[in-house]
Coordinates of C-alpha atoms and ligand atoms in Angstrom, one line a residue:
Chain A
X25 CA 6.6 14.0 32.1
X26 CA 5.9 17.6 30.9
X27 CA 4.0 18.9 28.4
X28 CA 5.4 18.6 24.9
X29 CA 5.6 21.3 22.4
X30 CA 6.2 20.9 18.5
X31 CA 5.0 20.8 15.0
X32 CA 3.2 17.9 13.1
X33 CA 4.7 16.1 10.0
X34 CA 1.9 14.4 8.8
X35 CA 2.3 10.8 6.8
X36 CA -0.2 8.6 5.9
X37 CA -1.3 4.7 6.9
X38 CA 1.0 2.0 6.5
X39 CA 4.5 3.8 7.2
X40 CA 6.5 0.8 7.5
X41 CA 10.2 1.0 9.5
X42 CA 11.5 -0.1 5.6
X43 CA 10.5 3.5 4.9
X44 CA 11.5 5.5 8.6
X45 CA 14.8 4.1 7.9
X46 CA 15.6 1.7 4.8
X47 CA 17.5 -1.7 5.2
X48 CA 20.4 -1.1 3.4
X49 CA 21.7 1.3 5.5
X50 CA 21.1 -0.1 8.9
X51 CA 24.6 -1.6 8.2
X52 CA 26.4 1.9 7.9
X53 CA 26.9 2.7 11.4
X54 CA 25.9 2.7 14.5
X55 CA 25.8 5.8 15.1
X56 CA 22.1 7.0 15.2
X57 CA 23.1 10.5 14.4
X58 CA 24.5 9.8 11.5
X59 CA 22.1 7.3 10.5
X60 CA 19.2 9.5 11.0
X61 CA 20.2 11.7 8.4
X62 CA 18.4 9.2 5.8
X63 CA 15.0 9.2 8.0
X64 CA 11.9 8.6 5.7
X65 CA 14.5 9.5 2.7
X66 CA 12.8 6.9 0.4
X67 CA 9.1 8.4 1.1
X68 CA 10.1 12.1 1.9
X69 CA 13.4 13.3 0.5
X70 CA 15.3 16.1 2.3
X71 CA 12.8 15.0 5.9
X72 CA 15.6 15.2 8.2
X73 CA 16.1 19.0 6.9
X74 CA 12.9 19.9 8.0
X75 CA 12.9 18.7 11.9
X76 CA 13.2 21.1 14.5
X77 CA 14.1 19.7 17.8
X78 CA 10.6 18.2 19.6
X79 CA 8.7 18.3 16.4
X80 CA 6.2 15.1 15.9
X81 CA 5.8 12.4 13.5
X82 CA 1.8 12.3 12.6
X83 CA 0.8 9.0 10.7
X84 CA -2.9 7.2 10.2
X85 CA -3.3 3.7 10.7
X86 CA -0.4 1.0 11.2
X87 CA 2.5 3.0 12.4
X88 CA 5.7 1.3 12.3
X89 CA 4.5 -2.3 10.1
X90 CA 7.4 -4.5 9.0
X91 CA 10.6 -4.9 10.3
X92 CA 11.6 -5.3 14.2
X93 CA 14.8 -3.0 13.3
X94 CA 15.5 -0.6 16.3
X95 CA 16.9 1.5 14.4
X96 CA 13.6 3.1 13.3
X97 CA 12.6 4.6 16.6
X98 CA 16.0 5.3 17.2
X99 CA 16.7 7.4 14.1
X100 CA 13.8 9.3 15.1
X101 CA 14.9 10.2 18.1
X102 CA 18.0 10.8 17.3
X103 CA 16.5 13.1 14.1
X104 CA 14.7 15.2 16.9
X105 CA 11.8 13.8 17.0
X106 CA 9.5 14.4 20.3
X107 CA 6.7 11.7 19.5
X108 CA 5.3 9.9 17.6
X109 CA 1.0 10.4 17.0
X110 CA -1.0 7.9 14.6
X111 CA -4.5 6.0 14.8
X112 CA -2.7 2.7 15.3
X113 CA 0.6 1.4 15.5
X114 CA 1.9 -2.0 14.8
X115 CA 2.9 -3.8 18.3
X116 CA 6.9 -4.6 17.6
X117 CA 7.2 -0.5 16.7
X118 CA 5.1 0.7 19.4
X119 CA 7.1 -1.3 21.4
X120 CA 10.3 -0.6 20.3
X121 CA 9.3 3.2 21.0
X122 CA 8.4 2.6 24.3
X123 CA 11.4 0.7 25.0
X124 CA 14.3 3.5 23.6
X125 CA 12.1 5.8 25.7
X126 CA 10.0 7.6 22.2
X127 CA 6.7 8.8 23.4
X128 CA 3.6 6.9 21.6
X129 CA 0.5 8.6 21.1
X130 CA -2.6 6.5 19.6
X131 CA -5.2 9.1 19.0
X132 CA -7.3 10.0 15.8
X133 CA -5.1 12.1 13.9
X134 CA -7.4 13.0 10.8
X135 CA -7.9 16.6 12.1
X136 CA -4.1 17.7 12.2
X137 CA -2.6 18.7 9.1
X138 CA 0.9 19.3 8.3
X139 CA 2.8 22.2 10.4
X140 CA 0.0 21.8 12.7
X141 CA 1.4 23.2 16.3
X142 CA 0.9 20.2 19.0
X143 CA 1.0 20.1 22.2
X144 CA 1.1 16.8 23.8
X145 CA 0.5 15.9 27.5
X146 CA 1.8 11.9 27.5
X147 CA 1.1 11.0 30.8
X148 CA -3.1 12.9 30.6
X149 CA -2.9 11.0 27.1
X150 CA -4.3 14.6 25.7
X151 CA -3.3 16.0 22.5
X152 CA -4.1 19.7 21.8
X153 CA -4.1 20.8 18.5
X154 CA -3.3 24.8 19.2
X155 CA -3.1 25.9 15.3
X156 CA -7.1 24.1 14.5
X157 CA -7.5 24.8 18.8
X158 CA -9.1 21.2 19.2
X159 CA -8.4 19.0 22.1
X160 CA -7.9 14.9 21.1
X161 CA -8.5 12.4 23.7
X162 CA -5.7 9.4 23.3
X163 CA -6.1 6.1 24.1
X164 CA -4.3 5.5 27.6
X165 CA -0.7 4.3 27.6
X166 CA -0.8 0.4 29.4
X167 CA 0.2 1.4 32.5
X168 CA 3.7 -1.0 32.4
X169 CA 4.3 0.9 29.3
X170 CA 3.4 4.4 31.1
X171 CA 6.1 2.6 34.0
X172 CA 9.1 1.8 31.3
X173 CA 8.6 5.4 29.6
X174 CA 9.0 7.4 32.9
X175 CA 11.7 5.7 34.1
X176 CA 13.4 7.2 30.6
X177 CA 12.9 3.6 28.5
X178 CA 13.8 -0.5 29.2
X179 CA 17.7 -0.3 29.6
X180 CA 16.8 2.6 32.6
X181 CA 14.2 0.3 34.3
X182 CA 16.0 -2.4 34.5
X183 CA 19.3 -0.6 36.2
X184 CA 16.9 1.5 38.5
X185 CA 15.1 -1.4 39.8
X186 CA 17.4 -4.4 39.2
X187 CA 15.2 -6.4 37.1
X188 CA 11.4 -5.8 35.9
X189 CA 9.4 -3.8 38.1
X190 CA 6.1 -4.4 36.2
X191 CA 3.1 -4.6 38.4
X192 CA 1.3 -7.6 36.9
X193 CA -1.7 -7.1 38.5
X194 CA -2.0 -4.0 36.0
Chain B
X8 CA -8.3 -23.9 29.6
X9 CA -7.8 -21.0 26.8
X10 CA -5.9 -20.8 23.0
X11 CA -2.5 -22.0 22.3
X12 CA -1.1 -18.5 23.5
X13 CA -2.8 -18.6 26.6
X14 CA -1.7 -22.0 27.4
X15 CA 1.6 -21.6 26.6
X16 CA 2.1 -18.1 28.4
X17 CA 0.4 -19.5 31.4
X18 CA 2.7 -22.7 31.7
X19 CA 5.5 -20.3 31.5
X20 CA 3.9 -17.4 33.9
X21 CA 3.6 -19.8 36.7
X22 CA -0.2 -18.8 37.0
X23 CA -3.3 -18.3 34.5
X24 CA -3.5 -15.6 32.2
X25 CA -5.7 -14.4 29.6
X26 CA -5.9 -12.1 26.8
X27 CA -5.3 -8.4 27.9
X28 CA -3.2 -9.5 31.2
X29 CA 0.3 -8.7 31.5
X30 CA 2.5 -11.3 32.2
X31 CA 6.5 -12.0 32.9
X32 CA 7.5 -15.3 31.1
X33 CA 11.2 -17.3 31.3
X34 CA 12.2 -17.4 27.6
X35 CA 13.7 -20.8 25.8
X36 CA 15.5 -19.5 22.7
X37 CA 16.4 -16.2 21.5
X38 CA 18.6 -14.7 18.3
X39 CA 19.8 -12.2 16.9
X40 CA 21.3 -11.3 13.0
X41 CA 23.7 -8.9 11.4
X42 CA 20.8 -6.2 11.2
X43 CA 20.2 -6.2 15.1
X44 CA 22.9 -7.6 16.8
X45 CA 24.7 -4.3 17.0
X46 CA 22.1 -2.3 18.9
X47 CA 21.4 -5.5 21.1
X48 CA 25.0 -5.0 22.1
X49 CA 24.6 -1.8 22.7
X50 CA 21.5 -2.2 25.0
X51 CA 23.3 -4.8 27.2
X52 CA 26.0 -2.5 27.9
X53 CA 23.3 0.2 28.7
X54 CA 21.9 -1.9 31.3
X55 CA 24.8 -2.3 32.8
X56 CA 25.4 -6.2 32.2
X57 CA 28.2 -8.1 32.3
X58 CA 27.2 -11.9 31.1
X59 CA 24.2 -13.5 29.9
X60 CA 21.8 -15.4 31.8
X61 CA 21.9 -18.3 29.7
X62 CA 24.4 -17.9 26.6
X63 CA 22.9 -21.7 25.4
X64 CA 20.0 -20.4 24.9
X65 CA 20.9 -17.9 22.5
X66 CA 22.1 -18.0 18.7
X67 CA 23.5 -15.0 16.8
X68 CA 23.1 -15.3 13.1
X69 CA 25.1 -13.7 10.6
X70 CA 22.9 -13.7 7.5
X71 CA 21.6 -10.4 6.5
X72 CA 24.7 -9.3 5.0
X73 CA 26.8 -12.3 3.9
X74 CA 29.8 -12.9 3.1
X75 CA 30.2 -9.1 3.8
X76 CA 30.4 -6.7 0.9
X77 CA 31.8 -3.9 2.8
X78 CA 34.4 -3.0 5.7
X79 CA 31.3 -1.5 8.2
X80 CA 29.4 -4.7 8.1
X81 CA 32.7 -6.5 8.5
X82 CA 33.2 -4.9 11.2
X83 CA 29.5 -5.7 12.9
X84 CA 29.9 -9.2 11.9
X85 CA 33.6 -9.1 14.1
X86 CA 31.9 -7.3 17.0
X87 CA 29.0 -10.1 16.7
X88 CA 32.0 -13.4 16.7
X89 CA 33.5 -11.3 20.0
X90 CA 30.5 -11.1 21.4
X91 CA 29.8 -14.9 20.9
X92 CA 32.9 -16.2 22.2
X93 CA 33.2 -13.6 25.0
X94 CA 29.5 -14.6 26.4
X95 CA 29.6 -18.3 25.4
X96 CA 27.0 -18.1 23.2
X97 CA 26.0 -19.8 19.8
X98 CA 27.5 -18.1 16.9
X99 CA 26.0 -19.1 13.0
X100 CA 28.3 -17.4 10.8
X101 CA 28.6 -16.7 7.1
X102 CA 27.8 -19.4 5.2
X103 CA 25.4 -21.3 7.8
X104 CA 22.2 -19.9 6.3
X105 CA 18.5 -17.8 7.2
X106 CA 18.5 -17.2 11.0
X107 CA 14.6 -18.5 10.4
X108 CA 15.7 -21.9 9.2
X109 CA 18.4 -22.0 11.8
X110 CA 16.4 -22.6 14.7
X111 CA 14.2 -25.2 13.7
X112 CA 16.5 -27.2 11.2
X113 CA 19.4 -27.0 14.2
X114 CA 16.8 -27.9 17.0
X115 CA 16.9 -25.1 18.6
X116 CA 13.1 -24.4 19.7
X117 CA 10.6 -26.8 20.8
X118 CA 6.6 -27.0 20.6
X119 CA 5.2 -25.3 23.7
X120 CA 8.2 -22.9 23.8
X121 CA 8.6 -19.3 24.1
X122 CA 11.0 -17.9 21.7
X123 CA 11.8 -14.6 20.6
X124 CA 14.2 -13.1 18.3
X125 CA 15.5 -9.8 17.1
X126 CA 13.6 -9.9 13.5
X127 CA 10.1 -9.3 12.9
X128 CA 9.7 -13.0 11.1
X129 CA 10.5 -14.9 14.6
X130 CA 6.7 -16.0 14.1
X131 CA 8.0 -18.5 11.4
X132 CA 8.4 -21.2 14.1
X133 CA 4.3 -20.9 15.1
X134 CA 4.5 -23.7 12.8
X135 CA 6.0 -26.1 15.3
X136 CA 3.2 -24.8 18.1
X137 CA 6.4 -22.2 19.2
X138 CA 4.9 -19.2 20.8
X139 CA 7.5 -17.5 19.0
X140 CA 7.4 -13.5 17.9
X141 CA 9.9 -10.9 16.9
X142 CA 11.3 -8.1 19.2
X143 CA 13.4 -5.1 18.8
X144 CA 16.8 -5.0 20.1
X145 CA 16.4 -3.5 24.2
X146 CA 13.3 -6.1 24.6
X147 CA 16.2 -9.1 23.1
X148 CA 19.4 -7.7 25.5
X149 CA 16.6 -7.3 28.3
X150 CA 15.8 -11.0 28.2
X151 CA 19.6 -11.7 27.6
X152 CA 20.4 -10.1 31.0
X153 CA 17.4 -11.0 32.8
X154 CA 15.8 -14.7 30.9
X155 CA 13.0 -13.2 30.6
X156 CA 10.1 -11.0 28.8
X157 CA 7.2 -9.2 29.5
X158 CA 4.3 -9.3 27.3
X159 CA 0.7 -8.8 26.9
X160 CA -1.4 -11.6 26.4
X161 CA -2.7 -11.6 22.6
X162 CA -6.6 -12.1 21.8
X163 CA -7.0 -15.2 18.7
X164 CA -8.1 -15.3 15.8
X165 CA -8.4 -18.6 14.4
X166 CA -8.8 -19.9 10.6
X167 CA -9.8 -23.1 9.6
X168 CA -8.5 -23.7 6.0
X169 CA -10.8 -26.5 4.6
X170 CA -10.2 -28.4 1.4
X171 CA -7.9 -29.4 -0.9
X172 CA -4.7 -27.2 -2.4
X173 CA -5.5 -27.3 -6.4
X174 CA -2.5 -27.8 -8.4
X175 CA -0.3 -25.2 -9.0
X176 CA -1.5 -23.2 -5.8
X177 CA 0.8 -24.1 -2.3
X178 CA 1.5 -22.7 1.0
X179 CA 2.7 -19.5 -0.3
X180 CA -0.3 -18.8 -1.9
X181 CA -2.6 -19.3 0.9
X182 CA -0.7 -16.8 3.2
X183 CA -1.3 -13.9 0.3
X184 CA -4.7 -14.9 0.5
X185 CA -4.5 -14.3 4.2
X186 CA -3.1 -10.8 4.0
X187 CA -5.3 -10.0 1.2
X188 CA -8.1 -11.3 3.3
X189 CA -7.0 -9.5 6.7
X190 CA -4.7 -6.9 5.4
X191 CA -1.5 -5.4 6.8
X192 CA -3.2 -4.2 9.5
X193 CA -6.4 -7.2 10.2
X194 CA -4.4 -8.9 12.8
X195 CA -2.4 -6.1 15.0
X196 CA -1.8 -7.2 18.7
X197 CA -3.6 -10.2 18.1
X198 CA -2.3 -13.9 17.6
X199 CA -3.4 -16.6 14.8
X200 CA -4.1 -20.3 15.2
X201 CA -4.2 -21.9 11.8
X202 CA -6.0 -25.4 11.3
X203 CA -7.5 -27.1 8.5
X204 CA -7.4 -30.0 5.7
X205 CA -4.7 -27.7 4.0
X206 CA -2.2 -27.5 7.0
X207 CA -2.9 -31.1 7.6
X208 CA -1.2 -31.9 4.4
X209 CA 1.7 -29.7 4.5
X210 CA 5.1 -30.8 5.0
X211 CA 6.7 -28.6 7.9
X212 CA 8.5 -26.6 5.4
X213 CA 5.6 -25.6 3.9
X214 CA 3.7 -24.8 7.2
X215 CA 6.8 -22.3 7.6
X216 CA 6.0 -20.1 5.0
X217 CA 2.5 -19.5 6.4
X218 CA 3.7 -18.7 10.2
X219 CA 6.6 -16.2 8.4
X220 CA 4.4 -14.1 7.2
X221 CA 1.9 -13.8 9.8
X222 CA 3.3 -10.4 10.7
X223 CA 2.5 -8.7 7.7
X224 CA -0.7 -9.0 9.0
X225 CA 0.2 -7.3 11.9
X226 CA 0.3 -10.9 14.2
X227 CA 2.6 -11.3 17.1
X228 CA 2.2 -15.0 16.3
X229 CA 0.7 -17.8 14.2
X230 CA 0.2 -21.2 15.4
X231 CA -0.4 -24.3 14.3
X232 CA -1.2 -27.3 16.2
X233 CA 1.7 -29.9 17.1
X234 CA 0.5 -32.9 15.2
X235 CA 2.9 -36.0 14.2
X236 CA 4.4 -34.4 11.4
X237 CA 6.0 -31.9 13.6
X238 CA 6.9 -34.3 16.4
X239 CA 8.9 -36.2 13.6
X240 CA 10.3 -32.4 12.5
X241 CA 11.2 -32.2 16.1
X242 CA 12.6 -35.4 17.0
X243 CA 15.0 -35.9 13.8
X244 CA 16.6 -32.6 15.0
X245 CA 17.0 -33.0 18.7
X246 CA 16.5 -35.4 22.3
X247 CA 15.5 -32.3 24.1
X248 CA 11.6 -34.0 25.4
X249 CA 8.6 -31.6 24.5
X250 CA 4.9 -31.8 24.7
X251 CA 3.0 -30.1 22.2
X252 CA 0.4 -27.4 23.7
X253 CA -3.6 -27.6 22.3
X254 CA -6.2 -25.5 22.5
X255 CA -9.2 -26.2 25.0
X256 CA -12.1 -27.1 23.3
X257 CA -14.1 -23.5 25.5
X258 CA -11.0 -21.2 24.6
X259 CA -12.5 -18.2 23.6
X260 CA -11.7 -16.6 20.3
X261 CA -11.8 -13.2 19.0
X262 CA -13.0 -14.6 15.1
X263 CA -13.4 -17.5 13.2
X264 CA -12.8 -17.7 9.7
X265 CA -13.4 -20.7 8.3
X266 CA -12.7 -21.0 4.3
X267 CA -12.4 -23.7 1.6
X268 CA -9.2 -23.3 -0.4
X269 CA -10.1 -26.3 -3.1
X270 CA -10.4 -23.5 -5.7
X271 CA -8.0 -20.9 -4.8
X272 CA -5.6 -19.7 -7.9
X273 CA -2.0 -18.9 -7.6
X274 CA -1.5 -15.0 -5.9
X275 CA 0.7 -12.6 -6.3
X276 CA 1.5 -9.8 -4.0
X277 CA 1.5 -6.3 -6.4
X278 CA 4.0 -3.4 -5.8
X279 CA 4.4 -1.6 -2.8
X280 CA 2.1 -3.5 -0.3
X281 CA 1.9 -7.3 1.0
X282 CA -1.5 -7.0 1.0
X283 CA -2.0 -6.1 -2.7
X284 CA -2.8 -9.4 -3.5
X285 CA -4.3 -10.5 -6.6
X286 CA -5.1 -13.7 -8.8
X287 CA -2.3 -14.5 -10.8
X288 CA -4.1 -13.8 -13.9
X289 CA -4.6 -10.2 -13.1
X290 CA -0.9 -9.4 -13.1
X291 CA 0.0 -12.2 -16.1
X292 CA 2.6 -11.0 -19.0
X293 CA 4.4 -8.7 -16.5
X294 CA 7.6 -8.5 -18.1
X295 CA 10.6 -9.5 -15.4
X296 CA 14.2 -8.3 -15.3
X297 CA 15.1 -9.7 -12.0
X298 CA 13.5 -13.5 -10.1
X299 CA 14.9 -14.4 -6.7
X300 CA 13.9 -17.5 -5.3
X301 CA 14.9 -17.8 -1.6
X302 CA 15.0 -16.2 1.9
X303 CA 12.9 -17.3 5.2
X304 CA 9.7 -17.3 3.4
X305 CA 11.0 -19.9 0.8
X306 CA 14.5 -20.6 0.5
X307 CA 14.0 -24.2 1.7
X308 CA 14.4 -27.6 0.1
X309 CA 11.1 -28.3 -0.6
X310 CA 10.5 -24.4 -2.7
X311 CA 14.1 -25.5 -4.5
X312 CA 12.6 -28.7 -5.5
X313 CA 9.7 -27.3 -7.0
X314 CA 11.4 -24.4 -8.5
X315 CA 14.0 -27.0 -9.8
X316 CA 11.2 -29.4 -11.3
X317 CA 9.5 -26.8 -13.1
X318 CA 13.2 -25.8 -14.9
X319 CA 14.5 -29.2 -15.1
X320 CA 15.7 -29.1 -18.6
X321 CA 14.5 -25.6 -19.5
X322 CA 16.3 -21.7 -19.7
X323 CA 16.0 -18.8 -17.9
X324 CA 14.3 -16.6 -20.0
X325 CA 16.5 -14.1 -22.4
X326 CA 17.6 -10.9 -20.3
X327 CA 15.9 -12.3 -16.8
X328 CA 18.5 -12.8 -14.0
X329 CA 17.4 -15.6 -11.4
X330 CA 18.8 -15.6 -8.2
X331 CA 18.6 -18.5 -6.1
X332 CA 19.4 -18.8 -2.0
X333 CA 19.3 -21.6 -0.2
X334 CA 17.8 -20.8 3.6
X335 CA 20.5 -22.9 5.3
X336 CA 23.8 -24.9 4.1
X337 CA 22.2 -28.4 5.0
X338 CA 19.8 -27.0 2.7
X339 CA 22.1 -26.5 -0.1
X340 CA 23.8 -30.4 0.6
X341 CA 20.2 -31.4 0.4
X342 CA 19.4 -29.7 -3.0
X343 CA 22.5 -30.7 -3.9
X344 CA 22.3 -34.3 -3.4
X345 CA 19.2 -34.6 -4.8
X346 CA 20.3 -32.7 -8.0
X347 CA 18.2 -29.5 -7.6
X348 CA 21.1 -27.3 -7.7
X349 CA 22.6 -28.7 -10.4
X350 CA 19.1 -28.5 -12.7
X351 CA 18.7 -25.0 -11.4
X352 CA 22.5 -24.2 -12.5
X353 CA 22.1 -25.5 -16.3
X354 CA 19.0 -23.2 -15.8
X355 CA 20.9 -20.2 -15.6
X356 CA 20.3 -19.6 -12.4
X357 CA 23.0 -18.1 -9.9
X358 CA 23.0 -19.4 -6.5
X359 CA 24.4 -17.6 -4.0
X360 CA 25.3 -17.9 -0.1
X361 CA 22.8 -19.6 2.1
X362 CA 21.9 -16.2 3.6
X363 CA 19.0 -13.1 3.4
X364 CA 20.5 -12.3 -0.3
X365 CA 19.1 -9.3 -2.0
X366 CA 16.0 -9.9 0.1
X367 CA 16.6 -6.2 2.5
X368 CA 19.1 -5.0 -0.3
X369 CA 21.8 -5.2 1.3
X370 CA 23.6 -6.7 -1.8
X371 CA 23.8 -9.9 -4.2
X372 CA 21.2 -8.7 -6.3
X373 CA 20.1 -5.0 -6.0
X374 CA 18.2 -4.3 -9.1
X375 CA 18.4 -1.5 -11.4
X376 CA 15.8 1.5 -11.6
X377 CA 12.7 1.0 -13.4
X378 CA 13.4 -2.9 -12.9
X379 CA 11.0 -5.5 -12.4
X380 CA 11.4 -8.2 -9.8
X381 CA 9.5 -11.1 -8.8
X382 CA 10.6 -12.6 -5.6
X383 CA 9.4 -15.2 -3.1
X384 CA 10.1 -13.3 0.2
X385 CA 7.6 -11.7 2.2
X386 CA 7.9 -8.0 1.8
X387 CA 7.9 -6.2 -1.7
X388 CA 8.2 -2.6 0.1
X389 CA 9.1 0.7 -2.0
X390 CA 12.9 0.3 -1.7
X391 CA 13.2 -3.1 -0.2
X392 CA 15.6 -4.7 -1.9
X393 CA 18.0 -1.7 -2.3
X394 CA 16.4 0.5 -4.9
X395 CA 12.9 2.9 -4.2
X396 CA 12.6 2.8 -8.3
X397 CA 12.5 -0.9 -8.5
X398 CA 8.9 -2.9 -9.1
X399 CA 8.7 -6.3 -6.6
X400 CA 6.0 -8.6 -6.9
X401 CA 5.7 -11.4 -4.8
X402 CA 4.5 -15.1 -5.2
X403 CA 5.7 -18.8 -4.3
X404 CA 8.9 -20.7 -6.0
X405 CA 6.5 -22.3 -8.4
X406 CA 5.0 -19.3 -9.9
X407 CA 8.3 -17.8 -9.5
X408 CA 10.4 -20.4 -11.5
X409 CA 8.0 -20.8 -14.2
X410 CA 7.4 -16.9 -14.8
X411 CA 11.7 -17.3 -14.9
X412 CA 11.2 -19.4 -18.0
X413 CA 8.9 -17.0 -19.2
X414 CA 10.8 -13.7 -18.9
X415 CA 6.9 -12.7 -17.2
X416 CA 4.7 -13.2 -14.7
X417 CA 2.6 -16.6 -15.8
X418 CA 0.5 -18.9 -14.2
X419 CA 2.5 -21.9 -13.3
X420 CA -0.9 -24.2 -13.9
X421 CA -0.7 -24.1 -17.7
X422 CA 2.9 -26.3 -17.0
X423 CA 1.1 -28.6 -14.6
X424 CA -1.4 -29.5 -17.1
Ligands
SF4_20 S1 15.4 -13.6 4.2 FE1 14.5 -11.4 3.9 S2 12.8 -11.7 5.6 FE2 13.8 -13.7 5.8 S3 14.9 -13.3 7.5 FE3 16.3 -12.5 6.1 S4 16.1 -10.8 5.7 FE4 14.9 -10.6 6.9

């Protein structure tokens, strides 16, 4: 995977999936592009319009708490978000991101501010804050997840290998 | 050898696994609901799959937005019905109830099973000694196609709740207390095992309230022992053989938390986080516009019984809307037979279809701006009930019923004195 570059949009701790996309919208449509216009609407109205393709969502602890709705990572992806970066993630969300091919980076985000330009190397687990000129070392992605992500998500993984091809000795 | 999670996953993986190991395991039962089935079908198609590995091990439940209030939802429901009939899987249509009530109630989940659901509160069945956890639609679709899922075996935090709960305090108060102790991220990636005399004394209904909410502390699963009550509950519902799984004496826990709950007062979660929990005295007097009794957390027969006893011969306070959603058609039938529904309706309650109701803000009770709601649900996030300008408090059905009667949050121990 190549190096991604984009701007940071920062959020606090415990940003739950209800905030990423409100439960009331998930029944509106299965068209994620359409749904993505409501991304973060309850806590940051107008967020969709701030996003440029390849930007990053940067949060504190426990990003993605709550609902299992896969609409959450999907709308982020559809809205143009290139990766989600946080100090820690809630479990189901973390897995869902990988499964739909949205890169996740677990790193200390306290030195990242709104608008900072970041360069992220997922394979190496390195985040460079270009604006502040600091390099942050991320926790490595478990090998199983790296494999799914590099295949482009779980659906692609299963198609490519005709079933799970996860090295269980990892 | 091992914790309950390690033993269940080892038995399924066909090899010994320990916390931290990765394993691929067969899944005993799967479920998705109307908020997640659409994407599951989409992912299923993306995998270029034609059929489900075990259609009889998959239930599709129409509960989140049910009966449909609008065209787009009706179309999702239609797609679910078509998919269920094409694949030969189980369908629970409008009016059957909330997914997490139906799976245990219909005998689909057994002690020692591995169960996944396209809904985060799938952990509810941990109360029946089931390794049950919520997954996203793609994981679910993958399991539908292959019959399997991969897991990283979680490490376990063990809770022992000693003592006897005082009058007026219930299983909901116990789990709210746990949310306060652990915080919303205190058990991320962990399994919980929950024991003690407090749990032993509870019905299976009451235990499910606790396991239901372990995801609110980030846990993967909230397991309880398979005791005589669980065995009886399951035997009444299915003839399928099962064997409970116990942790071994040498099991390694990340932490053991032991606490005596004999003095625990009723608990309330304040807006807008589930771990923002206080003793009821701290919020007593908060004026209410709506009270909601129901959901996969607290819409069971025992919950309706408790609420109806408090409201028997009384009236809901003027200006307060009390909405009640039985967790399933069977719960509704039993509650009618026992006279609970009669008492609640006479007190002024509006009974809605067995469904999620206003829990997730889809229909049947969306609050208006600046309104305050007391709910027996499991989440009070801003906007959860469909309006970001409403305030949501969470409590037990007893606290909810008593507060509905007075029109403000109140300490139910007053009535029980
Ligand atoms: S009742 Fe509420 S929490 Fe439970 S499954 Fe339905 S929407 Fe989810």
